[in-house]
mmCIF file of C-alpha atoms and ligand atoms in Angstrom:
data_model
loop_
_atom_site.group_PDB
_atom_site.id
_atom_site.type_symbol
_atom_site.label_atom_id
_atom_site.label_comp_id
_atom_site.label_asym_id
_atom_site.label_seq_id
_atom_site.Cartn_x
_atom_site.Cartn_y
_atom_site.Cartn_z
ATOM 1 C CA UNK A 13 8.494 20.008 10.234
ATOM 2 C CA UNK A 14 8.267 16.374 11.065
ATOM 3 C CA UNK A 15 9.710 13.751 13.388
ATOM 4 C CA UNK A 16 10.031 10.097 13.379
ATOM 5 C CA UNK A 17 10.332 8.021 16.594
ATOM 6 C CA UNK A 18 11.482 4.412 16.844
ATOM 7 C CA UNK A 19 10.929 2.389 19.987
ATOM 8 C CA UNK A 20 13.162 -0.794 20.528
ATOM 9 C CA UNK A 21 11.942 -4.166 21.822
ATOM 10 C CA UNK A 22 13.884 -3.726 25.090
ATOM 11 C CA UNK A 23 11.343 -1.043 26.153
ATOM 12 C CA UNK A 24 8.187 -2.850 25.010
ATOM 13 C CA UNK A 25 7.737 -5.317 27.889
ATOM 14 C CA UNK A 26 4.200 -5.072 29.133
ATOM 15 C CA UNK A 27 1.099 -2.908 29.286
ATOM 16 C CA UNK A 28 2.748 -0.414 31.613
ATOM 17 C CA UNK A 29 5.570 0.028 29.035
ATOM 18 C CA UNK A 30 3.007 0.515 26.264
ATOM 19 C CA UNK A 31 1.353 3.285 28.321
ATOM 20 C CA UNK A 32 4.602 5.031 28.863
ATOM 21 C CA UNK A 33 5.604 4.975 25.204
ATOM 22 C CA UNK A 34 1.975 6.196 24.393
ATOM 23 C CA UNK A 35 2.494 9.149 26.832
ATOM 24 C CA UNK A 36 5.744 10.093 25.063
ATOM 25 C CA UNK A 37 3.984 9.917 21.684
ATOM 26 C CA UNK A 38 0.875 11.924 22.684
ATOM 27 C CA UNK A 39 3.213 14.719 24.159
ATOM 28 C CA UNK A 40 5.026 15.183 21.006
ATOM 29 C CA UNK A 41 4.083 17.574 18.186
ATOM 30 C CA UNK A 42 4.834 17.111 14.502
ATOM 31 C CA UNK A 43 5.244 13.336 14.710
ATOM 32 C CA UNK A 44 4.665 11.525 11.414
ATOM 33 C CA UNK A 45 5.777 8.018 11.996
ATOM 34 C CA UNK A 46 6.203 5.777 14.980
ATOM 35 C CA UNK A 47 8.280 2.679 14.230
ATOM 36 C CA UNK A 48 8.024 -0.278 16.580
ATOM 37 C CA UNK A 49 10.143 -3.325 17.229
ATOM 38 C CA UNK A 50 8.609 -6.580 18.332
ATOM 39 C CA UNK A 51 8.093 -6.794 22.156
ATOM 40 C CA UNK A 52 11.022 -7.822 24.239
ATOM 41 C CA UNK A 53 12.690 -11.082 23.121
ATOM 42 C CA UNK A 54 9.755 -11.897 20.743
ATOM 43 C CA UNK A 55 11.968 -12.103 17.551
ATOM 44 C CA UNK A 56 14.229 -14.595 19.208
ATOM 45 C CA UNK A 57 11.193 -16.777 20.148
ATOM 46 C CA UNK A 58 9.908 -16.539 16.623
ATOM 47 C CA UNK A 59 13.282 -17.701 15.340
ATOM 48 C CA UNK A 60 13.012 -20.550 17.692
ATOM 49 C CA UNK A 61 9.402 -21.495 16.343
ATOM 50 C CA UNK A 62 10.665 -21.275 12.856
ATOM 51 C CA UNK A 63 13.592 -23.736 13.614
ATOM 52 C CA UNK A 64 11.108 -26.136 15.124
ATOM 53 C CA UNK A 65 8.793 -25.621 12.142
ATOM 54 C CA UNK A 66 11.566 -26.559 9.753
ATOM 55 C CA UNK A 67 12.482 -29.643 11.776
ATOM 56 C CA UNK A 68 8.925 -30.725 12.006
ATOM 57 C CA UNK A 69 9.037 -30.364 15.806
ATOM 58 C CA UNK A 70 6.164 -28.906 17.779
ATOM 59 C CA UNK A 71 6.432 -25.126 17.138
ATOM 60 C CA UNK A 72 2.853 -24.382 18.094
ATOM 61 C CA UNK A 73 3.699 -24.174 21.778
ATOM 62 C CA UNK A 74 6.147 -21.291 21.178
ATOM 63 C CA UNK A 75 3.627 -19.460 19.029
ATOM 64 C CA UNK A 76 0.863 -20.084 21.605
ATOM 65 C CA UNK A 77 2.847 -18.699 24.386
ATOM 66 C CA UNK A 78 3.707 -15.623 22.438
ATOM 67 C CA UNK A 79 0.032 -15.242 21.476
ATOM 68 C CA UNK A 80 -1.039 -15.466 25.070
ATOM 69 C CA UNK A 81 1.616 -12.911 26.096
ATOM 70 C CA UNK A 82 0.265 -10.398 23.607
ATOM 71 C CA UNK A 83 -3.313 -11.039 24.475
ATOM 72 C CA UNK A 84 -2.430 -10.457 28.145
ATOM 73 C CA UNK A 85 -0.791 -7.119 27.232
ATOM 74 C CA UNK A 86 -3.845 -5.989 25.268
ATOM 75 C CA UNK A 87 -6.313 -7.073 27.915
ATOM 76 C CA UNK A 88 -4.292 -4.982 30.546
ATOM 77 C CA UNK A 89 -4.887 -2.150 28.230
ATOM 78 C CA UNK A 90 -8.612 -2.809 28.027
ATOM 79 C CA UNK A 91 -8.280 -3.700 24.369
ATOM 80 C CA UNK A 92 -9.980 -6.805 22.800
ATOM 81 C CA UNK A 93 -7.516 -7.853 20.109
ATOM 82 C CA UNK A 94 -7.891 -11.633 20.622
ATOM 83 C CA UNK A 95 -9.180 -12.209 17.005
ATOM 84 C CA UNK A 96 -6.572 -10.030 15.390
ATOM 85 C CA UNK A 97 -3.765 -11.503 17.403
ATOM 86 C CA UNK A 98 -4.982 -15.086 16.841
ATOM 87 C CA UNK A 99 -5.055 -14.522 13.092
ATOM 88 C CA UNK A 100 -1.365 -13.177 13.201
ATOM 89 C CA UNK A 101 0.016 -15.987 15.234
ATOM 90 C CA UNK A 102 -1.858 -18.677 13.281
ATOM 91 C CA UNK A 103 0.968 -20.268 11.116
ATOM 92 C CA UNK A 104 0.383 -23.734 9.817
ATOM 93 C CA UNK A 105 2.382 -25.824 7.392
ATOM 94 C CA UNK A 106 -0.307 -25.447 4.816
ATOM 95 C CA UNK A 107 -1.118 -21.809 5.474
ATOM 96 C CA UNK A 108 -1.698 -19.893 2.305
ATOM 97 C CA UNK A 109 0.835 -17.260 3.313
ATOM 98 C CA UNK A 110 3.612 -19.799 2.984
ATOM 99 C CA UNK A 111 2.880 -21.439 -0.318
ATOM 100 C CA UNK A 112 5.804 -21.311 -2.774
ATOM 101 C CA UNK A 113 8.197 -19.591 -0.281
ATOM 102 C CA UNK A 114 11.829 -20.640 0.164
ATOM 103 C CA UNK A 115 12.754 -21.536 3.707
ATOM 104 C CA UNK A 116 14.495 -18.156 4.194
ATOM 105 C CA UNK A 117 11.304 -16.376 3.070
ATOM 106 C CA UNK A 118 9.418 -18.531 5.567
ATOM 107 C CA UNK A 119 11.630 -17.236 8.318
ATOM 108 C CA UNK A 120 10.871 -13.620 7.186
ATOM 109 C CA UNK A 121 7.261 -14.416 7.457
ATOM 110 C CA UNK A 122 7.632 -15.807 11.034
ATOM 111 C CA UNK A 123 9.750 -12.618 11.922
ATOM 112 C CA UNK A 124 6.983 -10.355 10.719
ATOM 113 C CA UNK A 125 4.496 -11.581 13.248
ATOM 114 C CA UNK A 126 6.419 -9.824 16.169
ATOM 115 C CA UNK A 127 6.397 -6.331 14.769
ATOM 116 C CA UNK A 128 2.824 -6.660 13.465
ATOM 117 C CA UNK A 129 1.600 -7.779 16.842
ATOM 118 C CA UNK A 130 3.370 -4.984 18.848
ATOM 119 C CA UNK A 131 2.219 -2.164 16.442
ATOM 120 C CA UNK A 132 -1.361 -3.536 16.480
ATOM 121 C CA UNK A 133 -1.418 -3.287 20.265
ATOM 122 C CA UNK A 134 0.107 0.308 20.435
ATOM 123 C CA UNK A 135 -1.949 1.722 17.560
ATOM 124 C CA UNK A 136 -5.182 0.368 19.000
ATOM 125 C CA UNK A 137 -4.422 1.789 22.394
ATOM 126 C CA UNK A 138 -3.617 5.228 20.941
ATOM 127 C CA UNK A 139 -6.340 5.444 18.461
ATOM 128 C CA UNK A 140 -8.927 4.659 21.177
ATOM 129 C CA UNK A 141 -8.444 8.163 22.420
ATOM 130 C CA UNK A 142 -7.319 10.007 19.232
ATOM 131 C CA UNK A 143 -8.209 9.043 15.728
ATOM 132 C CA UNK A 144 -5.170 10.773 14.287
ATOM 133 C CA UNK A 145 -3.170 7.731 15.350
ATOM 134 C CA UNK A 146 -3.438 5.040 12.637
ATOM 135 C CA UNK A 147 -2.035 1.484 12.121
ATOM 136 C CA UNK A 148 -0.025 1.196 8.954
ATOM 137 C CA UNK A 149 1.263 -2.034 7.512
ATOM 138 C CA UNK A 150 4.765 -0.920 6.581
ATOM 139 C CA UNK A 151 4.902 -3.606 3.865
ATOM 140 C CA UNK A 152 2.402 -1.509 1.726
ATOM 141 C CA UNK A 153 4.952 1.367 1.588
ATOM 142 C CA UNK A 154 8.450 0.087 2.276
ATOM 143 C CA UNK A 155 9.475 -1.552 -0.972
ATOM 144 C CA UNK A 156 12.711 -3.758 -0.983
ATOM 145 C CA UNK A 157 14.862 -5.813 -3.269
ATOM 146 C CA UNK A 158 14.292 -9.603 -3.157
ATOM 147 C CA UNK A 159 17.160 -10.550 -0.680
ATOM 148 C CA UNK A 160 15.573 -12.534 2.219
ATOM 149 C CA UNK A 161 16.739 -11.728 5.758
ATOM 150 C CA UNK A 162 18.865 -8.720 4.664
ATOM 151 C CA UNK A 163 16.749 -6.771 2.183
ATOM 152 C CA UNK A 164 17.735 -3.238 0.940
ATOM 153 C CA UNK A 165 15.032 -0.654 0.551
ATOM 154 C CA UNK A 166 14.181 0.916 -2.837
ATOM 155 C CA UNK A 167 14.046 4.416 -1.494
ATOM 156 C CA UNK A 168 12.489 6.362 -4.359
ATOM 157 C CA UNK A 169 9.631 3.786 -4.828
ATOM 158 C CA UNK A 170 8.968 3.978 -0.949
ATOM 159 C CA UNK A 171 8.976 7.722 -1.101
ATOM 160 C CA UNK A 172 6.445 7.669 -3.787
ATOM 161 C CA UNK A 173 4.075 5.356 -1.801
ATOM 162 C CA UNK A 174 4.456 7.550 1.335
ATOM 163 C CA UNK A 175 3.319 10.537 -0.681
ATOM 164 C CA UNK A 176 -0.105 8.805 -1.052
ATOM 165 C CA UNK A 177 -0.684 8.517 2.606
ATOM 166 C CA UNK A 178 -3.076 10.869 4.639
ATOM 167 C CA UNK A 179 -0.920 13.866 5.848
ATOM 168 C CA UNK A 180 -3.061 14.369 8.815
ATOM 169 C CA UNK A 181 -2.377 11.113 10.381
ATOM 170 C CA UNK A 182 0.431 9.799 12.696
ATOM 171 C CA UNK A 183 1.155 6.351 11.619
ATOM 172 C CA UNK A 184 2.082 3.595 13.986
ATOM 173 C CA UNK A 185 4.104 1.107 11.916
ATOM 174 C CA UNK A 186 6.577 -1.804 12.097
ATOM 175 C CA UNK A 187 10.306 -1.680 12.030
ATOM 176 C CA UNK A 188 12.514 -4.393 10.258
ATOM 177 C CA UNK A 189 9.848 -5.327 7.644
ATOM 178 C CA UNK A 190 9.191 -4.547 4.033
ATOM 179 C CA UNK A 191 7.802 -6.143 0.934
ATOM 180 C CA UNK A 192 9.622 -6.840 -2.400
ATOM 181 C CA UNK A 193 7.974 -6.031 -5.747
ATOM 182 C CA UNK A 194 6.949 -9.652 -6.143
ATOM 183 C CA UNK A 195 4.753 -9.257 -3.030
ATOM 184 C CA UNK A 196 6.946 -11.193 -0.578
ATOM 185 C CA UNK A 197 7.534 -10.170 3.029
ATOM 186 C CA UNK A 198 11.205 -9.268 3.634
ATOM 187 C CA UNK A 199 13.310 -8.133 6.583
ATOM 188 C CA UNK A 200 16.133 -5.780 6.747
ATOM 189 C CA UNK A 201 18.431 -7.818 8.960
ATOM 190 C CA UNK A 202 18.257 -8.437 12.695
ATOM 191 C CA UNK A 203 17.996 -5.336 14.672
ATOM 192 C CA UNK A 204 16.873 -3.527 11.516
ATOM 193 C CA UNK A 205 14.131 -1.510 12.966
ATOM 194 C CA UNK A 206 16.626 1.388 13.571
ATOM 195 C CA UNK A 207 17.101 1.295 9.726
ATOM 196 C CA UNK A 208 13.401 1.517 9.071
ATOM 197 C CA UNK A 209 13.217 4.715 11.136
ATOM 198 C CA UNK A 210 16.047 6.133 9.017
ATOM 199 C CA UNK A 211 14.505 5.165 5.726
ATOM 200 C CA UNK A 212 11.155 6.721 6.581
ATOM 201 C CA UNK A 213 12.994 9.826 7.850
ATOM 202 C CA UNK A 214 14.729 10.063 4.491
ATOM 203 C CA UNK A 215 11.529 9.720 2.573
ATOM 204 C CA UNK A 216 9.796 12.513 4.289
ATOM 205 C CA UNK A 217 12.843 14.730 4.871
ATOM 206 C CA UNK A 218 12.215 14.523 8.589
ATOM 207 C CA UNK A 219 13.721 17.040 10.982
ATOM 208 C CA UNK A 220 14.929 14.261 13.195
ATOM 209 C CA UNK A 221 14.668 10.549 14.053
ATOM 210 C CA UNK A 222 14.722 9.663 17.676
ATOM 211 C CA UNK A 223 15.551 6.147 18.727
ATOM 212 C CA UNK A 224 14.210 5.492 22.183
ATOM 213 C CA UNK A 225 15.827 2.810 24.229
ATOM 214 C CA UNK A 226 16.408 1.624 27.846
ATOM 215 C CA UNK A 227 19.839 3.239 27.896
ATOM 216 C CA UNK A 228 20.725 6.948 27.984
ATOM 217 C CA UNK A 229 22.379 7.169 24.700
ATOM 218 C CA UNK A 230 25.650 5.954 23.053
ATOM 219 C CA UNK A 231 28.172 5.150 25.656
ATOM 220 C CA UNK A 232 32.085 5.100 25.878
ATOM 221 C CA UNK A 233 31.666 1.334 26.380
ATOM 222 C CA UNK A 234 28.898 -1.156 26.683
ATOM 223 C CA UNK A 235 26.862 -0.117 29.781
ATOM 224 C CA UNK A 236 25.595 -3.608 30.382
ATOM 225 C CA UNK A 237 29.123 -4.909 30.943
ATOM 226 C CA UNK A 238 31.027 -1.971 32.340
ATOM 227 C CA UNK A 239 30.298 0.471 35.045
ATOM 228 C CA UNK A 240 32.816 3.149 34.084
ATOM 229 C CA UNK A 241 31.012 4.559 31.110
ATOM 230 C CA UNK A 242 30.026 8.003 30.074
ATOM 231 C CA UNK A 243 27.558 9.323 27.478
ATOM 232 C CA UNK A 244 28.881 10.571 24.170
ATOM 233 C CA UNK A 245 26.879 13.858 23.605
ATOM 234 C CA UNK A 246 27.549 14.342 19.983
ATOM 235 C CA UNK A 247 28.838 11.930 17.337
ATOM 236 C CA UNK A 248 29.311 12.217 13.659
ATOM 237 C CA UNK A 249 27.563 9.932 11.263
ATOM 238 C CA UNK A 250 30.876 8.548 10.273
ATOM 239 C CA UNK A 251 32.043 7.750 13.807
ATOM 240 C CA UNK A 252 28.681 6.178 14.592
ATOM 241 C CA UNK A 253 29.035 3.885 11.577
ATOM 242 C CA UNK A 254 32.532 2.929 12.437
ATOM 243 C CA UNK A 255 31.440 2.096 15.983
ATOM 244 C CA UNK A 256 28.597 -0.106 14.774
ATOM 245 C CA UNK A 257 30.922 -1.739 12.194
ATOM 246 C CA UNK A 258 33.334 -2.670 14.992
ATOM 247 C CA UNK A 259 30.782 -4.317 17.153
ATOM 248 C CA UNK A 260 28.747 -1.681 19.155
ATOM 249 C CA UNK A 261 25.312 -3.011 19.246
ATOM 250 C CA UNK A 262 23.542 0.245 20.197
ATOM 251 C CA UNK A 263 22.492 0.933 16.629
ATOM 252 C CA UNK A 264 21.888 -1.085 13.410
ATOM 253 C CA UNK A 265 24.918 -0.328 11.236
ATOM 254 C CA UNK A 266 23.227 0.943 8.021
ATOM 255 C CA UNK A 267 21.052 3.417 10.070
ATOM 256 C CA UNK A 268 23.340 6.278 9.366
ATOM 257 C CA UNK A 269 23.293 5.892 5.536
ATOM 258 C CA UNK A 270 19.988 7.619 4.765
ATOM 259 C CA UNK A 271 20.276 10.155 7.520
ATOM 260 C CA UNK A 272 23.821 11.384 6.447
ATOM 261 C CA UNK A 273 22.620 11.591 3.012
ATOM 262 C CA UNK A 274 20.050 14.357 3.989
ATOM 263 C CA UNK A 275 21.792 15.641 7.179
ATOM 264 C CA UNK A 276 18.917 14.481 9.383
ATOM 265 C CA UNK A 277 19.900 14.412 13.096
ATOM 266 C CA UNK A 278 19.517 11.138 14.969
ATOM 267 C CA UNK A 279 18.832 11.210 18.800
ATOM 268 C CA UNK A 280 19.460 8.176 20.889
ATOM 269 C CA UNK A 281 17.868 8.474 24.297
ATOM 270 C CA UNK A 282 16.117 6.678 27.066
ATOM 271 C CA UNK A 283 12.361 6.376 27.616
ATOM 272 C CA UNK A 284 13.136 6.645 31.381
ATOM 273 C CA UNK A 285 15.062 10.012 31.465
ATOM 274 C CA UNK A 286 14.464 13.568 30.457
ATOM 275 C CA UNK A 287 18.045 13.966 29.025
ATOM 276 C CA UNK A 288 18.620 14.356 25.394
ATOM 277 C CA UNK A 289 21.028 11.511 25.165
ATOM 278 C CA UNK A 290 23.326 11.297 22.156
ATOM 279 C CA UNK A 291 22.972 13.341 18.951
ATOM 280 C CA UNK A 292 24.385 11.914 15.759
ATOM 281 C CA UNK A 293 24.826 14.529 13.045
ATOM 282 C CA UNK A 294 27.590 15.849 10.703
ATOM 283 C CA UNK A 295 29.816 17.231 13.391
ATOM 284 C CA UNK A 296 30.839 15.184 16.377
ATOM 285 C CA UNK A 297 32.507 16.260 19.618
ATOM 286 C CA UNK A 298 35.670 15.018 21.169
ATOM 287 C CA UNK A 299 35.038 11.463 22.241
ATOM 288 C CA UNK A 300 36.393 7.860 22.584
ATOM 289 C CA UNK A 301 34.508 4.544 22.708
ATOM 290 C CA UNK A 302 35.626 0.981 23.300
ATOM 291 C CA UNK A 303 33.824 -1.897 21.659
ATOM 292 C CA UNK A 304 34.376 -5.491 20.997
ATOM 293 C CA UNK A 305 33.267 -8.142 18.498
ATOM 294 C CA UNK A 306 34.107 -11.873 17.860
ATOM 295 C CA UNK A 307 36.976 -12.603 15.641
ATOM 296 C CA UNK A 308 36.455 -16.468 15.965
ATOM 297 C CA UNK A 309 35.565 -18.734 18.681
ATOM 298 C CA UNK A 310 38.709 -18.093 20.730
ATOM 299 C CA UNK A 311 39.703 -14.485 19.913
ATOM 300 C CA UNK A 312 37.932 -10.997 20.029
ATOM 301 C CA UNK A 313 38.682 -7.842 18.330
ATOM 302 C CA UNK A 314 38.615 -5.004 20.792
ATOM 303 C CA UNK A 315 38.519 -1.586 19.096
ATOM 304 C CA UNK A 316 38.755 1.976 20.200
ATOM 305 C CA UNK A 317 36.979 4.500 18.118
ATOM 306 C CA UNK A 318 37.891 8.163 18.627
ATOM 307 C CA UNK A 319 37.687 11.662 17.429
ATOM 308 C CA UNK A 320 41.105 12.562 15.725
ATOM 309 C CA UNK A 321 42.269 15.002 18.339
ATOM 310 C CA UNK A 322 41.736 12.711 21.229
ATOM 311 C CA UNK A 323 44.814 12.352 23.488
ATOM 312 C CA UNK A 324 44.251 8.754 24.267
ATOM 313 C CA UNK A 325 45.488 7.904 20.824
ATOM 314 C CA UNK A 326 49.140 8.483 21.245
ATOM 315 C CA UNK A 327 48.993 6.471 24.459
ATOM 316 C CA UNK A 328 47.335 3.643 22.778
ATOM 317 C CA UNK A 329 49.905 3.542 19.974
ATOM 318 C CA UNK A 330 52.642 3.041 22.758
ATOM 319 C CA UNK A 331 50.569 -0.199 23.512
ATOM 320 C CA UNK A 332 51.333 -0.444 27.162
ATOM 321 C CA UNK A 333 49.277 -3.559 27.580
ATOM 322 C CA UNK A 334 51.209 -5.396 24.857
ATOM 323 C CA UNK A 335 48.012 -6.662 22.958
ATOM 324 C CA UNK A 336 48.379 -7.550 19.190
ATOM 325 C CA UNK A 337 47.595 -4.736 16.953
ATOM 326 C CA UNK A 338 44.989 -5.841 14.450
ATOM 327 C CA UNK A 339 43.920 -2.897 12.292
ATOM 328 C CA UNK A 340 44.176 0.773 12.345
ATOM 329 C CA UNK A 341 42.071 3.519 10.561
ATOM 330 C CA UNK A 342 41.956 7.300 10.790
ATOM 331 C CA UNK A 343 39.249 6.958 13.574
ATOM 332 C CA UNK A 344 39.976 3.640 15.207
ATOM 333 C CA UNK A 345 42.682 1.192 16.503
ATOM 334 C CA UNK A 346 41.853 -2.564 16.942
ATOM 335 C CA UNK A 347 43.560 -5.230 18.930
ATOM 336 C CA UNK A 348 43.179 -8.943 18.728
ATOM 337 C CA UNK A 349 42.958 -10.706 21.931
ATOM 338 C CA UNK A 350 41.900 -14.083 23.548
ATOM 339 C CA UNK A 351 38.345 -13.886 24.691
ATOM 340 C CA UNK A 352 39.504 -14.561 28.253
ATOM 341 C CA UNK A 353 41.534 -11.410 28.200
ATOM 342 C CA UNK A 354 38.985 -9.180 26.511
ATOM 343 C CA UNK A 355 37.380 -7.765 29.632
ATOM 344 C CA UNK A 356 40.813 -7.102 31.172
ATOM 345 C CA UNK A 357 42.040 -5.272 28.114
ATOM 346 C CA UNK A 358 38.958 -3.028 28.000
ATOM 347 C CA UNK A 359 39.483 -2.216 31.674
ATOM 348 C CA UNK A 360 43.138 -1.278 30.982
ATOM 349 C CA UNK A 361 42.078 0.952 28.166
ATOM 350 C CA UNK A 362 39.581 2.616 30.552
ATOM 351 C CA UNK A 363 42.400 3.049 33.022
ATOM 352 C CA UNK A 364 44.542 4.649 30.444
ATOM 353 C CA UNK A 365 41.777 6.993 29.596
ATOM 354 C CA UNK A 366 41.450 8.041 33.202
ATOM 355 C CA UNK A 367 45.097 8.909 33.336
ATOM 356 C CA UNK A 368 44.655 10.994 30.171
ATOM 357 C CA UNK A 369 41.653 12.767 31.656
ATOM 358 C CA UNK A 370 43.652 13.558 34.857
ATOM 359 C CA UNK A 371 46.406 15.464 33.015
HETATM 360 N N1 LIG B 16 12.701 -7.255 16.133
HETATM 361 C C1 LIG B 16 13.832 -7.342 15.322
HETATM 362 C C2 LIG B 16 15.024 -7.842 15.979
HETATM 363 O O1 LIG B 16 14.955 -8.168 17.210
HETATM 364 C C3 LIG B 16 14.171 -6.037 14.630
HETATM 365 C C4 LIG B 16 14.583 -4.963 15.710
HETATM 366 O O2 LIG B 16 14.132 -4.980 16.887
HETATM 367 O O3 LIG B 16 15.255 -4.132 15.344
HETATM 368 O O4 LIG B 16 16.053 -8.191 15.367
HETATM 369 MG MG1 MG B 17 18.142 -2.467 18.436
#
């Protein structure tokens, strides 16, 4: 029996949020790994610092502001992590860590600071009251290939390393990061922390992975843009993968691979609510979901992903809104539309869904 939790950056905002996350962790039995993203918006800022570093502009200001923000959070938690955090954020052009790296590898190094800082804070906070919580540098266990910015894990090697860990501990570790066999820090791709949760779950044959977010689960359309959404209770691995491939940002698209392979359930739920949220497993329920992604600078692809028996499909195929069909698969239909009309099309699809529901 074991569980893996992953907390996204959107819920790691300040000391209050860290305490909230800590409560959830402390109240859970059989937890093995807690995977953390960088604190809210930190990865974007690190990317900005890296760009300045490359262009020989002043990148120290961005790093100093981030350092201060993290020191502030740790102070509010009564932790003295000034020295640890300073060491992490201390990147200089001649720093030993960067010698011999390509520019993409330097970016991976910049990225790694965010996750290392957030996990340092949470693990210090938790271990102050219970020694079973322990900081783990995920780069010591998660072995990857040598592709910068989008590395793939070497699962069997990673599993072997995990077997050497202390089985009594609950490890607080970083999402998104790994290390290739040549000893270089790699990242799994932007938003890749979900994937880390899935990789570690695969390695320990976890019972479940829970991805904790600021939204209640996987919605029928992006809740930050549309009010008329509902939660999808149960989704198959296949549908969840289709959704992410067609633009839904709720999960990193490769997350489902290791989970489906071993039939490990994924729960997507909110830190603010008691509800279970969405379960992703082998069998989904009847559902539909609308999502959009860029086609180019002027057009978008709007897609409807659905369970095969859903009544909306025949209506969609009649194409009452006269949008251009783009692509169709057994579980989705896509339309190509000018960006200005994207929102309108999505609203019309939701209207159509309402009429189907009323019948
Ligand atoms: N912090 C990384 C990012 O923002 C990875 C993640 O949060 O999943 O892309
Ligand atoms: Mg994410």
